[in-house]
mmCIF file of C-alpha atoms in Angstrom:
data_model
loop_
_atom_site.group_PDB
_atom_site.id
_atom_site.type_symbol
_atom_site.label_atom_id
_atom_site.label_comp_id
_atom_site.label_asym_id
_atom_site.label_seq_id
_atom_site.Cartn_x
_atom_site.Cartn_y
_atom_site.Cartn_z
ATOM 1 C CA UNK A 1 -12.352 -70.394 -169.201
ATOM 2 C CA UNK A 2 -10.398 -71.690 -166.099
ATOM 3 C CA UNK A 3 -8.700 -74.557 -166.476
ATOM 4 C CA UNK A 4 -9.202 -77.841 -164.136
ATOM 5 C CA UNK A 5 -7.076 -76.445 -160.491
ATOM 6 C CA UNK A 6 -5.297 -79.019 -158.141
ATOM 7 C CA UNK A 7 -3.564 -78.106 -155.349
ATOM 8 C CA UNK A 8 -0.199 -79.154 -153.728
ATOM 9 C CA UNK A 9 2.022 -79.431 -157.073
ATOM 10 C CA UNK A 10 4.359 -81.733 -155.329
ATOM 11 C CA UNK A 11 4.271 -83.662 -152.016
ATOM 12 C CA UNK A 12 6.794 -85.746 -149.996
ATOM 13 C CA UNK A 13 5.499 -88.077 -147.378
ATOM 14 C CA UNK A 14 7.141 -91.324 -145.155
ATOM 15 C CA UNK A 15 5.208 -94.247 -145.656
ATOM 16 C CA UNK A 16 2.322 -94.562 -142.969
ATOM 17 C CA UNK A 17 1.790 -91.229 -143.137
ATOM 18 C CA UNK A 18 -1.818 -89.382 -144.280
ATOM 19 C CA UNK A 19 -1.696 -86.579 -147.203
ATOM 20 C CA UNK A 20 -4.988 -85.468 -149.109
ATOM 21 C CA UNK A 21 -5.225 -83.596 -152.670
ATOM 22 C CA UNK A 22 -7.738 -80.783 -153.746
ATOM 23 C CA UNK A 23 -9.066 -80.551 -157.313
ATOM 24 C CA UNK A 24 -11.305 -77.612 -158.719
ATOM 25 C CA UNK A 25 -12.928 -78.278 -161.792
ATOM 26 C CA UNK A 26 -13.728 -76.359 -164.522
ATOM 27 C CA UNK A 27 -17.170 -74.266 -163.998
ATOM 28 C CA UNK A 28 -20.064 -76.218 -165.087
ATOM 29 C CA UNK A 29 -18.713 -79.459 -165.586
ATOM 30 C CA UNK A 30 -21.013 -82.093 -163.956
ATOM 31 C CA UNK A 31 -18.364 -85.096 -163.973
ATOM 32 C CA UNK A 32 -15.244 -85.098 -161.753
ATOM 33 C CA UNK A 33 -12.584 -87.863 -162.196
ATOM 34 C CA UNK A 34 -9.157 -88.802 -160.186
ATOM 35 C CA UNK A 35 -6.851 -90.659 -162.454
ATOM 36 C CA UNK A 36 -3.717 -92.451 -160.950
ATOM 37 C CA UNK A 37 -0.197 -92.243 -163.581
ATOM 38 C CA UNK A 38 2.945 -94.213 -162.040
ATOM 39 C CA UNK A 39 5.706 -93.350 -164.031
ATOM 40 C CA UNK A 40 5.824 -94.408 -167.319
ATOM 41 C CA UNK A 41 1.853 -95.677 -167.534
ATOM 42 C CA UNK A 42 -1.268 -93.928 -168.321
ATOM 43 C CA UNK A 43 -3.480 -92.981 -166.100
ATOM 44 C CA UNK A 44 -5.322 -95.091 -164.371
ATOM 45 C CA UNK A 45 -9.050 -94.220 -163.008
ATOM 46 C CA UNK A 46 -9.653 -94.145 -159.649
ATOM 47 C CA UNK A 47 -12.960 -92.551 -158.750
ATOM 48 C CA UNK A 48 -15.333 -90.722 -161.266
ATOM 49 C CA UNK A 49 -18.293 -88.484 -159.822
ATOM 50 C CA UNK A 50 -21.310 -87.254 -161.130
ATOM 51 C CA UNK A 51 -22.165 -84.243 -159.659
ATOM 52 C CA UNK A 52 -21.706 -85.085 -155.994
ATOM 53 C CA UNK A 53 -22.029 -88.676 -156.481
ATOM 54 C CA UNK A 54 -19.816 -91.543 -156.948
ATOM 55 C CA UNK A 55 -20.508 -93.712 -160.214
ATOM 56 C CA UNK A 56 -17.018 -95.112 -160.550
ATOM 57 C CA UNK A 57 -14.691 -96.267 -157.817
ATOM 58 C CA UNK A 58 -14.065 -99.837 -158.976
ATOM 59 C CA UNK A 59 -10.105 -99.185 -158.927
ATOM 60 C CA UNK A 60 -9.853 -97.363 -156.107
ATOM 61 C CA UNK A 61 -8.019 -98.922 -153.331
ATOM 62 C CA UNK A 62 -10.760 -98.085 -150.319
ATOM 63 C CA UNK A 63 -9.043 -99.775 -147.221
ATOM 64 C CA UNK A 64 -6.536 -96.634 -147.569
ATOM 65 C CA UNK A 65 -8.223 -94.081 -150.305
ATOM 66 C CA UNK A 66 -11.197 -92.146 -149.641
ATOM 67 C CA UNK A 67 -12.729 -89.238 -151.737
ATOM 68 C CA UNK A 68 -15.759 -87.021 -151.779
ATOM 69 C CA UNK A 69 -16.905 -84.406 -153.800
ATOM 70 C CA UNK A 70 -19.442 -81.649 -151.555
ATOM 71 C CA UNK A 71 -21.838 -79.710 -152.662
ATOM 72 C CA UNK A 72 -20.706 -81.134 -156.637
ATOM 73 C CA UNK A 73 -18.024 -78.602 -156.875
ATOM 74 C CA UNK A 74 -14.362 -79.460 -155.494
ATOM 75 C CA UNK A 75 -13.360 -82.753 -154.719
ATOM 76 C CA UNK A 76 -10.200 -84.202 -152.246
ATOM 77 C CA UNK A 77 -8.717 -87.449 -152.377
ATOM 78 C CA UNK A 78 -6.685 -88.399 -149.447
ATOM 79 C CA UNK A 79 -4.572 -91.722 -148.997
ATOM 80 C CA UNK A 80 -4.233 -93.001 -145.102
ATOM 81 C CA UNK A 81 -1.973 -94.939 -145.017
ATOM 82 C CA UNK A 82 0.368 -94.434 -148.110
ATOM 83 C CA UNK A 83 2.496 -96.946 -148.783
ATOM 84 C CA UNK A 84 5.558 -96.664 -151.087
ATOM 85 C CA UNK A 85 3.747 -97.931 -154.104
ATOM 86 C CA UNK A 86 1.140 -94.963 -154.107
ATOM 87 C CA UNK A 87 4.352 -92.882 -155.080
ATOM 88 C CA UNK A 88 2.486 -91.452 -158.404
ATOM 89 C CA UNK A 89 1.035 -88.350 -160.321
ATOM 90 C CA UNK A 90 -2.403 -87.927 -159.093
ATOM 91 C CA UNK A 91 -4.429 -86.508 -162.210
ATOM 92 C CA UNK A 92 -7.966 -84.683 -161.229
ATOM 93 C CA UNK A 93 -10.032 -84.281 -164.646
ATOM 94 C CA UNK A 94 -13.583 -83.092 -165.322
ATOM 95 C CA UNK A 95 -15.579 -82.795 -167.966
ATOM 96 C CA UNK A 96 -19.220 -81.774 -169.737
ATOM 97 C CA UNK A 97 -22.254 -83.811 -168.952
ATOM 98 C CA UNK A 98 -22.402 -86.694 -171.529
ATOM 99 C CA UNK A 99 -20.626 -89.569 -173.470
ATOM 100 C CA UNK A 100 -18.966 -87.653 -176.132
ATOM 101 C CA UNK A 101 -17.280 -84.749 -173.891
ATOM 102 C CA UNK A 102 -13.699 -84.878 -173.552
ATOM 103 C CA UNK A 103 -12.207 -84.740 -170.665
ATOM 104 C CA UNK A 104 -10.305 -81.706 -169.315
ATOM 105 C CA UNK A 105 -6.618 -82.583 -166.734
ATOM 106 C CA UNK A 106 -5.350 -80.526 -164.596
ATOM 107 C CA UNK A 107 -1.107 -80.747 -164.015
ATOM 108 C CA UNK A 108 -1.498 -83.512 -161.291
ATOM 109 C CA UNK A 109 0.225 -83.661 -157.713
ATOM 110 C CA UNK A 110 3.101 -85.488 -157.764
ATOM 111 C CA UNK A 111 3.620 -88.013 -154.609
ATOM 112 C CA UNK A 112 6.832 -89.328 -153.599
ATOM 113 C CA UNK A 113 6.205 -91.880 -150.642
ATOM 114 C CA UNK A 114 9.904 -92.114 -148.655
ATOM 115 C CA UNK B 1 -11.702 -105.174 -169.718
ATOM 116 C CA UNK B 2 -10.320 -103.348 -171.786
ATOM 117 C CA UNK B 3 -6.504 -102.487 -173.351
ATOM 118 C CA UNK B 4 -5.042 -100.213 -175.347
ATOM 119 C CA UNK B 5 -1.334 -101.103 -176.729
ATOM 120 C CA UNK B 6 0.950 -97.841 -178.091
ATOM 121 C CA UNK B 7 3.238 -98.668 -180.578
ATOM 122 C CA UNK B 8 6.306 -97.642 -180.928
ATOM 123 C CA UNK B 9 7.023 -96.664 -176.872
ATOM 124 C CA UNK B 10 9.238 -94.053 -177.717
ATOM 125 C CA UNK B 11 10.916 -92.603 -180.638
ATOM 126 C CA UNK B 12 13.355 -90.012 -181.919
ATOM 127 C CA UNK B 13 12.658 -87.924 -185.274
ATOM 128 C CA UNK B 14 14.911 -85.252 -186.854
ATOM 129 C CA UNK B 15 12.710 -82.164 -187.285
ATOM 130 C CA UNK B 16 11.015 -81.706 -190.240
ATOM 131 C CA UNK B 17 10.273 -85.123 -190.532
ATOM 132 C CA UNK B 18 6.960 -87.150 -190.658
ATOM 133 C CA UNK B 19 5.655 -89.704 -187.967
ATOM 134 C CA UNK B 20 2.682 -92.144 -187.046
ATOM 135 C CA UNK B 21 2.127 -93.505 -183.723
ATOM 136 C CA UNK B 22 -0.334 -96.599 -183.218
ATOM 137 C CA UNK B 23 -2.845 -97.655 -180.980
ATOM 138 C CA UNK B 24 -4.267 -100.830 -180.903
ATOM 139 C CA UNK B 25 -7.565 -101.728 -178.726
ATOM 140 C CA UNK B 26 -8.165 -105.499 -177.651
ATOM 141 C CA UNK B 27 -12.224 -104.349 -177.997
ATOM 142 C CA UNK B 28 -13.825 -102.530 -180.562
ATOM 143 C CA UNK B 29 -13.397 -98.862 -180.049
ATOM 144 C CA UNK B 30 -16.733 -96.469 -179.399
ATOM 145 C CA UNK B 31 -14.542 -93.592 -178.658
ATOM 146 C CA UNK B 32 -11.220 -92.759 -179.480
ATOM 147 C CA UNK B 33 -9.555 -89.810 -177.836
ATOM 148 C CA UNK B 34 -6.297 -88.755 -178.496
ATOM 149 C CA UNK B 35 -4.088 -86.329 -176.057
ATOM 150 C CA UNK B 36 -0.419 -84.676 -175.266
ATOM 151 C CA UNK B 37 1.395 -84.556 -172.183
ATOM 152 C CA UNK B 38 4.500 -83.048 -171.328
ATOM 153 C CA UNK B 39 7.024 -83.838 -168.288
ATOM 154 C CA UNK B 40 5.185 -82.794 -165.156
ATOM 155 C CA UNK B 41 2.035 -81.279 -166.907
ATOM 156 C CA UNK B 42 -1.563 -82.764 -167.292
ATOM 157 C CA UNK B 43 -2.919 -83.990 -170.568
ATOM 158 C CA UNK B 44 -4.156 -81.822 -173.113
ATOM 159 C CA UNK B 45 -6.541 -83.059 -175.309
ATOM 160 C CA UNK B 46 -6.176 -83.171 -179.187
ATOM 161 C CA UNK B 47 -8.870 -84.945 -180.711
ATOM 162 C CA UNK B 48 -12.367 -87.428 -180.435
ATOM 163 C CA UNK B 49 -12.573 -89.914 -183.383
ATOM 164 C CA UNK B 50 -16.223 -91.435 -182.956
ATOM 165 C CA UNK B 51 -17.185 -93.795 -186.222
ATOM 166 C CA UNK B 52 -15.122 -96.213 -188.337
ATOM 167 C CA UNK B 53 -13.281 -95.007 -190.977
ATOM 168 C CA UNK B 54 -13.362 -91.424 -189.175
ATOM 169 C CA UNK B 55 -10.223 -88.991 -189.882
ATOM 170 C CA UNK B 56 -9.569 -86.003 -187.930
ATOM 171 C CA UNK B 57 -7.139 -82.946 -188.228
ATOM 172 C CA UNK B 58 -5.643 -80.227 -186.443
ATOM 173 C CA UNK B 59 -2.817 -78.116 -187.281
ATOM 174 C CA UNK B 60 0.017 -80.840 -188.539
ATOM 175 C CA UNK B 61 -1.860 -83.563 -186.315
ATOM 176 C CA UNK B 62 -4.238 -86.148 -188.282
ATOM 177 C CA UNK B 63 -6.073 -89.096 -186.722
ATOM 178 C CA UNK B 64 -7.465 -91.686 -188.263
ATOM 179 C CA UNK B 65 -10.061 -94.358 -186.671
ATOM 180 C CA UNK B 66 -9.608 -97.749 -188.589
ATOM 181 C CA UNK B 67 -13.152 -99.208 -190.793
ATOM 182 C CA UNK B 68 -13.463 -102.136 -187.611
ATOM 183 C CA UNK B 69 -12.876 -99.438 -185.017
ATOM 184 C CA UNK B 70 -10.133 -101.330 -183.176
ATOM 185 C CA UNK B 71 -6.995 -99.109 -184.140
ATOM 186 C CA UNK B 72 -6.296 -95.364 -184.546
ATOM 187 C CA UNK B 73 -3.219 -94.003 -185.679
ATOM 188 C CA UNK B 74 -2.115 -90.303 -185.399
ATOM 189 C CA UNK B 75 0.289 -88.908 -187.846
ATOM 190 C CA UNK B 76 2.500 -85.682 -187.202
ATOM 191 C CA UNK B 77 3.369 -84.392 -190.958
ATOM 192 C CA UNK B 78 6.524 -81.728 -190.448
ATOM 193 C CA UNK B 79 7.496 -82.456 -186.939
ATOM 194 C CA UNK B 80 8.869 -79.389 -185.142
ATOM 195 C CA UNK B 81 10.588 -79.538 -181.347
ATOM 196 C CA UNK B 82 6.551 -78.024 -179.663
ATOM 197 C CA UNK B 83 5.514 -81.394 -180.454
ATOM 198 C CA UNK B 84 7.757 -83.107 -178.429
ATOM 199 C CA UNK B 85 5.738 -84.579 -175.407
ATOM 200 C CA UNK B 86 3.909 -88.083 -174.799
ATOM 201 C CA UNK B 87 1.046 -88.989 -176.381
ATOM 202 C CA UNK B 88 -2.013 -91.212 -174.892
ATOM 203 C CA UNK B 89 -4.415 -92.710 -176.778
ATOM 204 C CA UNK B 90 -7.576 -93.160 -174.301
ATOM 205 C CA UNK B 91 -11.366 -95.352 -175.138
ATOM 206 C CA UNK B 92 -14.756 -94.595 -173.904
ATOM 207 C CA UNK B 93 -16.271 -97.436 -172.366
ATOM 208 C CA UNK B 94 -19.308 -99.157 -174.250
ATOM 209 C CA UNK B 95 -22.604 -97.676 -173.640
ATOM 210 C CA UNK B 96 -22.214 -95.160 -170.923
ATOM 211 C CA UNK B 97 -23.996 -91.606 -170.522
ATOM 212 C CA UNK B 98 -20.323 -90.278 -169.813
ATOM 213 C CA UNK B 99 -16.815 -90.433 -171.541
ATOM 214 C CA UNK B 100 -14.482 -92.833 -168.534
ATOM 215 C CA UNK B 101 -11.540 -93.414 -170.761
ATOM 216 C CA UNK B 102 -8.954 -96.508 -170.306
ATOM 217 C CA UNK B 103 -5.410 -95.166 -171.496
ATOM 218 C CA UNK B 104 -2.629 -96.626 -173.024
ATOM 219 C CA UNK B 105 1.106 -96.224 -171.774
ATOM 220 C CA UNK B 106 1.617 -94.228 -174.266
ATOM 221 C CA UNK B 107 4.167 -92.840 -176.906
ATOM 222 C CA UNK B 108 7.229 -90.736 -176.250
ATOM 223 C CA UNK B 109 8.296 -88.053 -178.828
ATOM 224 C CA UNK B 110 11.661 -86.417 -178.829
ATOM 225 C CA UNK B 111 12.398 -84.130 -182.203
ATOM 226 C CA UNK B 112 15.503 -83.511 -182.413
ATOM 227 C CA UNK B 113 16.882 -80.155 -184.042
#
């Protein structure tokens, strides 16, 4: 099967500036997740979604990060306005319906905030 | 909430040796989930360790989930330079219908040839 697809790899913003990531998840999986890795950390959850609604976003950072997931397929995140600290590897995961599924990554966009 | 500490942070092994990385959970664990990530890649999951006492294997990789459920080690018998990477140890939270995981920082893995 297809793995979990995010889209850009890399990104290079100023601070101040708007930038917004895409995440396809693997067919069928009901639950959609953004993680947050700063170098050297684990990830770090931002939002989780259950089919097309949010169950999650306790860490997120709302006065400047926003996500949605339509129709319960592909999400976006988007940060306006980033700030140097959001400089990170944004991780987009999904997984099964259900406690014991693991969860599936794809290889992250990596955001350098100038 | 939650924490997960990784011991040791990072550590070099000649290849063809044996290794065990730690993780140690401030709660008691209801899912343990093990997975590898290399430089500029996503994770890639290894293994789910559910009940105390639970011991898991794949390949050269075992995991072990302690009796109390509040530490998991995973233990690389022969290491070879493809398991190089960083591994993350990562808990299910208590009592939900879905598998949000809280990771720790974790472990870096050079094998040297």
């Amino acid at each position: 099967e297809a793995g979990v697809a995010q889209s850009p790899r890399y990104k290079i913003i100023e601070k101040r500036q708007s930038v917004a990531f895409w995440c396809n998840p693997i067919s069928g999986h009901a639950t959609l997740y953004w993680y947050q890795q700063i170098l050297g950390q684990g990830p770090k959850l931002l939002i989780q979604f259950q089919n097309n609604g949010v169950v999650d976003d306790s860490q997120l950072p709302k006065d400047r990060f926003s996500a949605e997931r339509l129709k319960g397929v592909d999400s976006t995140l988007k940060i306006q306005p980033a700030k140097l600290e959001d400089s990170a590897v944004y991780l987009c995961a999904s997984s099964r319906q259900g406690r014991n599924s693991p969860l599936h990554f794809g290889n992250g966009t990596r955001l350098t905030v100038t | 909430s939650q924490e997960l500490e990784q011991s040791p942070q990072s550590l070099i092994v000649q290849e063809g040796k044996n290794l065990t990385i730690n993780c140690t959970s401030s709660k008691t664990l209801y899912g343990l989930y093990w997975y590898k990530q290399k430089y500029g890649e996503g994770l890639i999951f290894l293994m789910m360790l559910q009940k105390g006492g639970e011991e898991k294997s794949h390949e050269k990789i075992t995991a072990k989930l302690d009796e109390k459920k509040q530490q998991s080690s995973l233990h690389i018998t022969a290491s070879q330079p493809s398991h190089a990477g960083i591994y993350l140890c990562g808990a299910a939270g208590q009592g939900l219908g879905y598998s949000t995981l809280t990771f720790g920082k974790g472990t870096m893995l050079l094998v040297s040839p």
